[in-house]
Each structure stands twice: as C-alpha cells, then as structure tokens.
Amino acid sequence: MRKLWRNDVFWNAAGSLLYALASMVLSFFVLRLMGPRDGGIFGFGFSTFGQQIFIIAYFGIRPFQITDMAGEYRFSEYHFARRLSSLFALLSSLLFLWLMVSIGSYDGIKAELLFLLSFYKLLDGFSDVYESELQRRGRLYLAGQSLFFRTGLSMLSLMLSLLVTGNMLFSCILMDLTQLLGLYLFALLPLRSLGELPGSEVFSGEKRRGRSLRLLRSTSFLFLSAFLDFYIFSASKYALDLRLGSESSGIFNVLFMPTSFIYLVANFLIRPMLTRLATERREGRYEDFSRSCRFLILAVFLMALGISLTSLLLGEFGLQIFELLLGMRYRGALLREILAFLILIAGGGFYALANVQYYILVTMRRQGTIFFSYVLVSFLALVSADRAVQCAGILGGAVCYLFLMAILFLFFSLSVLRGLWRMQNDGKNGTREGKAE
C-alpha cells in the first residue's frame, strides 16, 4: 500500500510538472527556432486559444468523476458526456476561426495552425476521461504516467520535427498524431488492462445518453465558471493577438510566463489547507475557520509581495536571460517592455489572491456568488481589453490585466468578508450555517 502511494505521488507530480512546463519550454523553443510570427502564433494557440478549447472539452467533469466512489455514473456515461463536450469544443474552435478568417483578422495559415493546436488541446481534454477513471479506480500512478508520457512524446515530436523539417504546419500535425497515439497507448490500454470497462453494457444507448446529458447539466456551472475565469485571465492576450498581430502576441506571452509561476506557487500553499478549511466549516468551528482563512490569505500575500519585490530588483536581469535564451533577434525586445512585465507580475499576485478567495468561497458553498462575479468581470474584460491595447499596446494589455485581476480580487474579498460575518453570526446564535441554508 505504501509503495502504491509513493508511486501515485511520484507519477502524479512528474506528470503535472511536465504538463506545466510544456507551454513555457515549447513557446521558447518555437520562438527561437521559427521566429516571432510563428512563435507568436504557437504561444497564443497553445496556451491561450487552445487552453480555452481544452476547458470546453474538459467541461468540469474530472472533479465529479474522480470523487464518484459510489458509482452514481458509470464510465460509459462519463465517456459519452466527454465525447459530447469534445464535439462542442471542436465546433467552437471551427466557428471562432471561421469568424476570424471572415473578418480578415486571420489568414489561412494562421487559422490552420491555431486549429491544429486547439485540436491537440481538445485531445488533451478527451484523454482526461480515461485518466480520471484510472484515478477513480485507485490507479493514480497510471494516470500520472499517461500525462507524463503523452506530454513528453508530443513535445519531442514537435521539437524534432521542427529541427529536421523547419515546417510548422507539418510539425503541428505530427504533434497531434503523437497525442492520439499517446492517448491510445498510455490512457486507453492501461484502463483496459484493469478489466472490462465498468458499466459498458449496463444501459441501453438511449438511457445512457439521457444520463450523460444529466451529468453535463450537473457540471455546467463548474464549466461556465472555469470558462469565464480563463477568459478574464486571457482577455489581454486575445486583444493583443487581434490588434497587434502574432509578433507582439509572442512577446506578451513571454512577459506573461512568470505570472503562471506565481499561480503555481500559490496552489502549493492553498491545496494542503483545503481539507482543513472544509473540516472546520463542517464541524462549525467558525473562529478556527476564520483564522485559517486569514493565515492562508496572508501567506499568499507575502509570497506575491516577495515575488513582486524580487522582480522589481532583478526584473531587468531576468529579461536579459530570456532574451539570451530566445536569441539575437530578440535583443532589446523584452527589456523595453520592463514596465509591462512588472505590471503583469503585480497582476499575477492579485490573481493568486483571488484564487485563495475562490477556494474559500467554494468551501462556503457560494458558487452563485463566484459565478456572478465572473460574469461581471468578464463584461469588464470584454469592453476594456481591446480599448486598452489600442491605446497603449503591450503596456495597455498589462494594465488591463492588472485592473481585471484587482477587480476580481475585490469582488471575491467582499464576498468572503460577508460570508465570514454571516458564519460568525450564525455561530453566536448557536446555529450552523449548513442548517440555516
């Protein structure tokens, strides 16, 4: 049992780490080898547009599936639901790209590359249904191996193909084919090896479809929240790609990378505390819950402040290292955007703090409040990002990102304060919040 647990921890960490690094490593590689235009298209397609398509295919199903130990839904139903969400993701990708080509924002080559990159991410989302089932059946290490080897082989295929052929379109096709092969070898076959896929012959096709649609309705709230959250996070990237083109989009993507690091570090602080927060709330220990919330917020604030101050002191040196990695053609391209870089770091700090508040609100079961906040800030992103980029270019995109993250943090903070006040009042009255609801 202990050996299995160690395998679970090792392979889950290895897969998650490689998956997190893939975007940064590949973006740097393509920018250096293929130049600003192709590098900009790749960075936008892989980490922004492709990730938005991944969220549609994913549809918030994984948290539901891996915690469904009672077998409320069978694998065949999860599988059919993911097929539907992946089809929706495919149609969404095609519709968006058709619109962009129709209005003259994208040429044919850019649209083809973005489709291939979004299809790669769609396959990523579809693979997750098998990896989630492996985790649900107590084989998290197999899910981690699948993520690790799928990602690693896809990265290698793209990089080797670009080195040999120098053809971006062919290399993206090869990466997609490698992803399909990885899905079969490392996700589907290991699940089959555990025995017959559970629930594959239990219900008729019509009944299975009905239950799968019910599952999608159950997770639609999670999906919409995740979709809007990522749109807010990426609104400046969309505006830059649309208004300034792929080269500026590629530079902005490099400047943006450290904000993802802040988010990852914040999650290392947040996730170990989630069980404690849930236990304190369930047991009605509202003072302890409030104290844990304050501790978590302070810890992430100090982390974000430390990274921001370090960036202020060493930001110029860090950008010089980035330029060295990217090659001579990028000399000075990042350093002249150092103000935008520092503003993005500050925005990343606000996003990390907003994520703390998000998890606190989830623990309080305030999903409606979360969704309402996302809708409001998404509207602000829609009306402000394009204008900010038109007015001030990359700097305008950075300022818009900081503004949106600060507003999201403010909305979540007010909701957390209100929730804590209500919980403390309920505690004083001798009632538990869960019963009051």
Coordinates of C-alpha atoms in Angstrom, one line a residue, residues 89-375:
A89 CA -15.2 22.1 -28.3
L90 CA -14.4 21.1 -31.9
L91 CA -17.4 23.1 -33.3
S92 CA -16.5 26.1 -31.1
S93 CA -12.9 26.1 -32.5
L94 CA -14.1 25.9 -36.1
L95 CA -16.7 28.6 -35.6
F96 CA -14.2 31.0 -33.9
L97 CA -11.6 30.5 -36.6
W98 CA -14.1 30.9 -39.4
L99 CA -15.3 34.2 -37.9
M100 CA -11.7 35.4 -37.6
V101 CA -10.9 34.5 -41.2
S102 CA -14.2 36.0 -42.4
I103 CA -13.5 39.4 -40.9
G104 CA -9.9 39.3 -42.2
S105 CA -8.2 39.1 -38.8
Y106 CA -6.5 35.7 -39.6
D107 CA -5.0 34.4 -42.8
G108 CA -5.4 30.8 -43.8
I109 CA -2.1 29.6 -42.5
K110 CA -2.6 31.1 -39.1
A111 CA -6.1 29.6 -38.9
E112 CA -4.8 26.2 -39.8
L113 CA -2.1 26.3 -37.2
L114 CA -4.5 27.5 -34.5
F115 CA -6.9 24.7 -35.4
L116 CA -4.2 22.1 -35.1
L117 CA -3.0 23.5 -31.7
S118 CA -6.6 23.7 -30.4
F119 CA -7.2 20.1 -31.6
Y120 CA -4.1 19.0 -29.6
K121 CA -5.7 20.6 -26.5
L122 CA -9.1 19.0 -27.3
L123 CA -7.4 15.6 -27.3
D124 CA -5.8 16.5 -24.0
G125 CA -9.3 17.1 -22.6
F126 CA -10.7 13.9 -24.1
S127 CA -7.7 11.9 -22.7
D128 CA -8.7 13.1 -19.2
V129 CA -11.8 10.9 -19.1
Y130 CA -9.6 7.8 -19.2
E131 CA -7.1 9.3 -16.7
S132 CA -9.9 10.3 -14.4
E133 CA -11.3 6.7 -14.5
L134 CA -7.8 5.3 -13.7
Q135 CA -7.7 7.6 -10.6
R136 CA -11.2 6.7 -9.6
R137 CA -10.2 3.0 -9.7
G138 CA -7.2 3.6 -7.4
R139 CA -4.5 3.8 -10.1
L140 CA -3.5 7.5 -9.9
Y141 CA 0.1 6.5 -10.8
L142 CA -1.2 5.2 -14.2
A143 CA -3.0 8.5 -14.8
G144 CA 0.2 10.3 -13.9
Q145 CA 2.2 8.1 -16.3
S146 CA -0.3 8.8 -19.1
L147 CA 0.0 12.5 -18.6
F148 CA 3.8 12.4 -18.4
F149 CA 4.4 10.2 -21.5
R150 CA 1.7 11.7 -23.6
T151 CA 3.1 15.2 -22.9
G152 CA 6.7 14.2 -23.2
L153 CA 6.3 12.3 -26.5
S154 CA 4.2 15.2 -28.0
M155 CA 6.9 17.7 -27.0
L156 CA 9.7 15.6 -28.5
S157 CA 7.8 15.0 -31.8
L158 CA 7.2 18.8 -32.3
M159 CA 10.7 19.8 -31.4
L160 CA 12.5 17.1 -33.5
S161 CA 10.2 17.7 -36.5
L162 CA 10.9 21.5 -36.4
L163 CA 14.6 20.8 -36.2
V164 CA 14.5 18.4 -39.1
T165 CA 11.9 20.0 -41.4
G166 CA 11.5 23.6 -40.2
N167 CA 7.9 23.2 -41.3
M168 CA 5.4 24.5 -38.6
L169 CA 2.3 23.1 -40.2
F170 CA 3.7 19.6 -40.6
S171 CA 5.2 19.6 -37.1
C172 CA 1.8 20.5 -35.5
I173 CA 0.1 17.7 -37.5
L174 CA 2.8 15.3 -36.2
M175 CA 2.3 16.5 -32.6
D176 CA -1.5 15.9 -32.9
L177 CA -0.9 12.4 -34.3
T178 CA 1.6 11.7 -31.4
Q179 CA -1.1 12.9 -29.0
L180 CA -3.6 10.4 -30.5
L181 CA -1.0 7.6 -30.2
G182 CA -0.2 8.6 -26.6
L183 CA -3.9 8.6 -25.8
Y184 CA -4.3 5.0 -27.0
L185 CA -1.0 3.6 -25.5
F186 CA -0.9 5.4 -22.1
A187 CA -4.6 6.1 -21.3
L188 CA -6.9 3.7 -23.1
L189 CA -4.8 0.5 -22.9
P190 CA -3.9 0.7 -19.2
L191 CA -7.6 1.2 -18.4
R192 CA -8.5 -1.8 -20.5
S193 CA -5.8 -3.9 -18.8
L194 CA -7.6 -3.5 -15.4
G195 CA -10.5 -5.5 -16.8
E196 CA -13.8 -4.7 -18.6
L197 CA -14.5 -1.0 -18.6
P198 CA -17.2 -0.6 -15.9
G199 CA -20.7 -0.1 -16.9
S200 CA -20.1 -0.6 -20.6
E201 CA -23.1 -2.9 -21.1
V202 CA -25.5 -1.9 -18.4
F203 CA -27.8 0.6 -20.0
S204 CA -29.2 1.0 -23.5
G205 CA -27.8 3.7 -25.7
E206 CA -30.8 5.9 -25.2
K207 CA -30.8 5.7 -21.4
R208 CA -27.0 6.2 -21.4
R209 CA -27.3 9.3 -23.5
G210 CA -30.0 10.7 -21.1
R211 CA -27.8 10.1 -18.0
S212 CA -24.8 11.6 -19.8
L213 CA -26.8 14.7 -20.6
R214 CA -27.9 14.9 -16.9
L215 CA -24.2 14.7 -16.0
L216 CA -23.3 17.6 -18.3
R217 CA -26.1 19.7 -16.7
S218 CA -24.7 18.9 -13.3
T219 CA -21.2 20.1 -14.2
S220 CA -22.3 23.0 -16.4
F221 CA -21.9 25.5 -13.6
L222 CA -18.3 24.4 -13.0
F223 CA -17.6 24.6 -16.7
L224 CA -19.1 28.1 -17.1
S225 CA -17.1 29.4 -14.1
A226 CA -13.9 27.9 -15.4
F227 CA -14.5 29.2 -18.9
L228 CA -15.2 32.8 -17.7
D229 CA -12.2 32.7 -15.3
F230 CA -9.8 31.8 -18.1
Y231 CA -11.3 34.4 -20.4
I232 CA -10.8 37.1 -17.8
F233 CA -7.2 35.8 -17.3
S234 CA -6.6 35.9 -21.1
A235 CA -8.6 38.9 -22.3
S236 CA -5.5 41.0 -22.9
K237 CA -3.9 38.2 -24.9
Y238 CA -6.9 37.9 -27.2
A239 CA -6.9 41.7 -27.7
L240 CA -3.2 41.8 -28.4
D241 CA -3.4 38.9 -30.9
L242 CA -6.3 40.6 -32.7
R243 CA -5.0 44.2 -32.7
L244 CA -1.2 43.9 -32.8
G245 CA -0.7 40.6 -34.5
S246 CA 1.3 37.4 -33.8
E247 CA 4.7 39.0 -33.2
S248 CA 3.5 41.3 -30.3
S249 CA 1.4 38.4 -29.0
G250 CA 4.5 36.3 -28.8
I251 CA 6.5 38.9 -26.8
F252 CA 3.5 39.4 -24.5
N253 CA 3.3 35.7 -23.9
V254 CA 6.9 35.6 -22.8
L255 CA 6.4 38.5 -20.5
F256 CA 3.3 36.8 -19.1
M257 CA 5.0 33.5 -18.2
P258 CA 6.1 34.4 -14.6
T259 CA 2.5 35.1 -13.7
S260 CA 1.8 31.4 -14.2
F261 CA 4.7 30.6 -11.8
I262 CA 3.0 32.8 -9.1
Y263 CA -0.2 30.9 -9.6
L264 CA 1.6 27.5 -9.3
V265 CA 3.4 28.5 -6.1
A266 CA 0.1 29.8 -4.7
N267 CA -1.5 26.5 -5.3
F268 CA 1.2 24.7 -3.4
L269 CA 0.2 26.9 -0.4
I270 CA -3.5 26.6 -1.0
R271 CA -4.2 23.0 -1.7
P272 CA -2.8 21.5 1.6
M273 CA -5.2 23.8 3.5
L274 CA -8.4 22.9 1.7
T275 CA -9.2 19.8 3.7
R276 CA -8.6 21.7 6.9
L277 CA -10.9 24.5 5.8
A278 CA -13.6 22.0 4.8
T279 CA -13.4 20.2 8.2
E280 CA -13.5 23.4 10.2
R281 CA -16.6 24.6 8.4
R282 CA -18.4 21.2 8.5
E283 CA -17.7 21.0 12.3
G284 CA -19.0 24.5 12.9
R285 CA -15.6 25.8 14.2
Y286 CA -16.1 29.2 12.7
E287 CA -13.4 31.0 14.7
D288 CA -10.8 28.4 13.6
F289 CA -12.2 28.6 10.0
S290 CA -11.8 32.4 10.0
R291 CA -8.3 32.1 11.5
S292 CA -7.3 29.6 8.8
C293 CA -8.6 31.9 6.1
R294 CA -6.6 34.9 7.4
F295 CA -3.5 32.7 7.6
L296 CA -3.9 31.5 4.0
I297 CA -4.5 35.0 2.6
L298 CA -1.5 36.4 4.5
A299 CA 0.7 33.5 3.3
V300 CA -0.2 34.1 -0.4
F301 CA 0.0 37.8 0.0
L302 CA 3.6 37.6 1.4
M303 CA 4.5 35.2 -1.4
A304 CA 3.1 37.5 -4.1
L305 CA 4.8 40.5 -2.4
G306 CA 8.1 38.7 -2.3
I307 CA 8.0 37.8 -5.9
S308 CA 6.9 41.3 -6.9
L309 CA 9.8 42.9 -5.0
T310 CA 12.3 40.4 -6.4
S311 CA 11.0 41.2 -9.9
L312 CA 11.4 44.9 -9.2
L313 CA 15.0 44.3 -8.2
L314 CA 16.0 41.6 -10.6
G315 CA 13.4 42.0 -13.4
E316 CA 15.9 43.6 -15.9
F317 CA 18.4 40.7 -15.3
G318 CA 15.6 38.1 -15.7
L319 CA 14.5 39.6 -19.1
Q320 CA 18.1 39.7 -20.3
I321 CA 18.2 35.9 -19.5
F322 CA 15.0 35.4 -21.5
E323 CA 16.5 37.4 -24.4
L324 CA 19.6 35.3 -24.3
L325 CA 17.5 32.1 -24.5
L326 CA 15.5 33.4 -27.4
G327 CA 18.5 34.5 -29.5
M328 CA 19.9 37.6 -31.0
R329 CA 16.8 38.7 -33.0
Y330 CA 15.0 39.4 -29.7
R331 CA 17.8 41.6 -28.1
G332 CA 16.1 44.6 -26.5
A333 CA 12.6 43.4 -27.4
L334 CA 11.8 42.3 -23.9
L335 CA 13.8 44.9 -22.0
R336 CA 11.9 47.8 -23.5
E337 CA 8.7 46.3 -22.1
I338 CA 10.0 46.0 -18.5
L339 CA 7.3 48.3 -17.1
A340 CA 4.6 46.0 -18.7
F341 CA 6.5 43.0 -17.2
L342 CA 6.4 44.4 -13.7
I343 CA 2.7 45.3 -14.0
L344 CA 2.0 41.8 -15.1
I345 CA 3.8 40.4 -12.1
A346 CA 1.6 42.6 -9.8
G347 CA -1.5 41.3 -11.7
G348 CA -0.3 37.8 -11.1
G349 CA -0.2 38.5 -7.4
F350 CA -3.8 39.7 -7.4
Y351 CA -4.8 36.6 -9.4
A352 CA -3.2 34.4 -6.8
L353 CA -5.0 36.2 -4.0
A354 CA -8.3 36.0 -6.0
N355 CA -7.7 32.2 -6.2
V356 CA -7.4 32.0 -2.4
Q357 CA -10.7 33.8 -2.1
Y358 CA -12.2 31.5 -4.7
Y359 CA -11.4 28.3 -2.7
I360 CA -12.7 29.9 0.5
L361 CA -16.0 30.8 -1.3
V362 CA -16.2 27.2 -2.7
T363 CA -15.7 25.9 0.9
M364 CA -18.5 28.2 2.0
R365 CA -20.6 26.8 -0.9
R366 CA -21.0 30.3 -2.5
Q367 CA -20.9 29.1 -6.1
G368 CA -23.6 31.5 -7.1
T369 CA -21.6 34.4 -5.8
I370 CA -18.5 33.2 -7.7
F371 CA -20.4 32.9 -11.0
F372 CA -22.0 36.3 -10.6
S373 CA -18.5 37.9 -10.0
Y374 CA -17.1 36.1 -13.1
V375 CA -19.9 37.4 -15.2

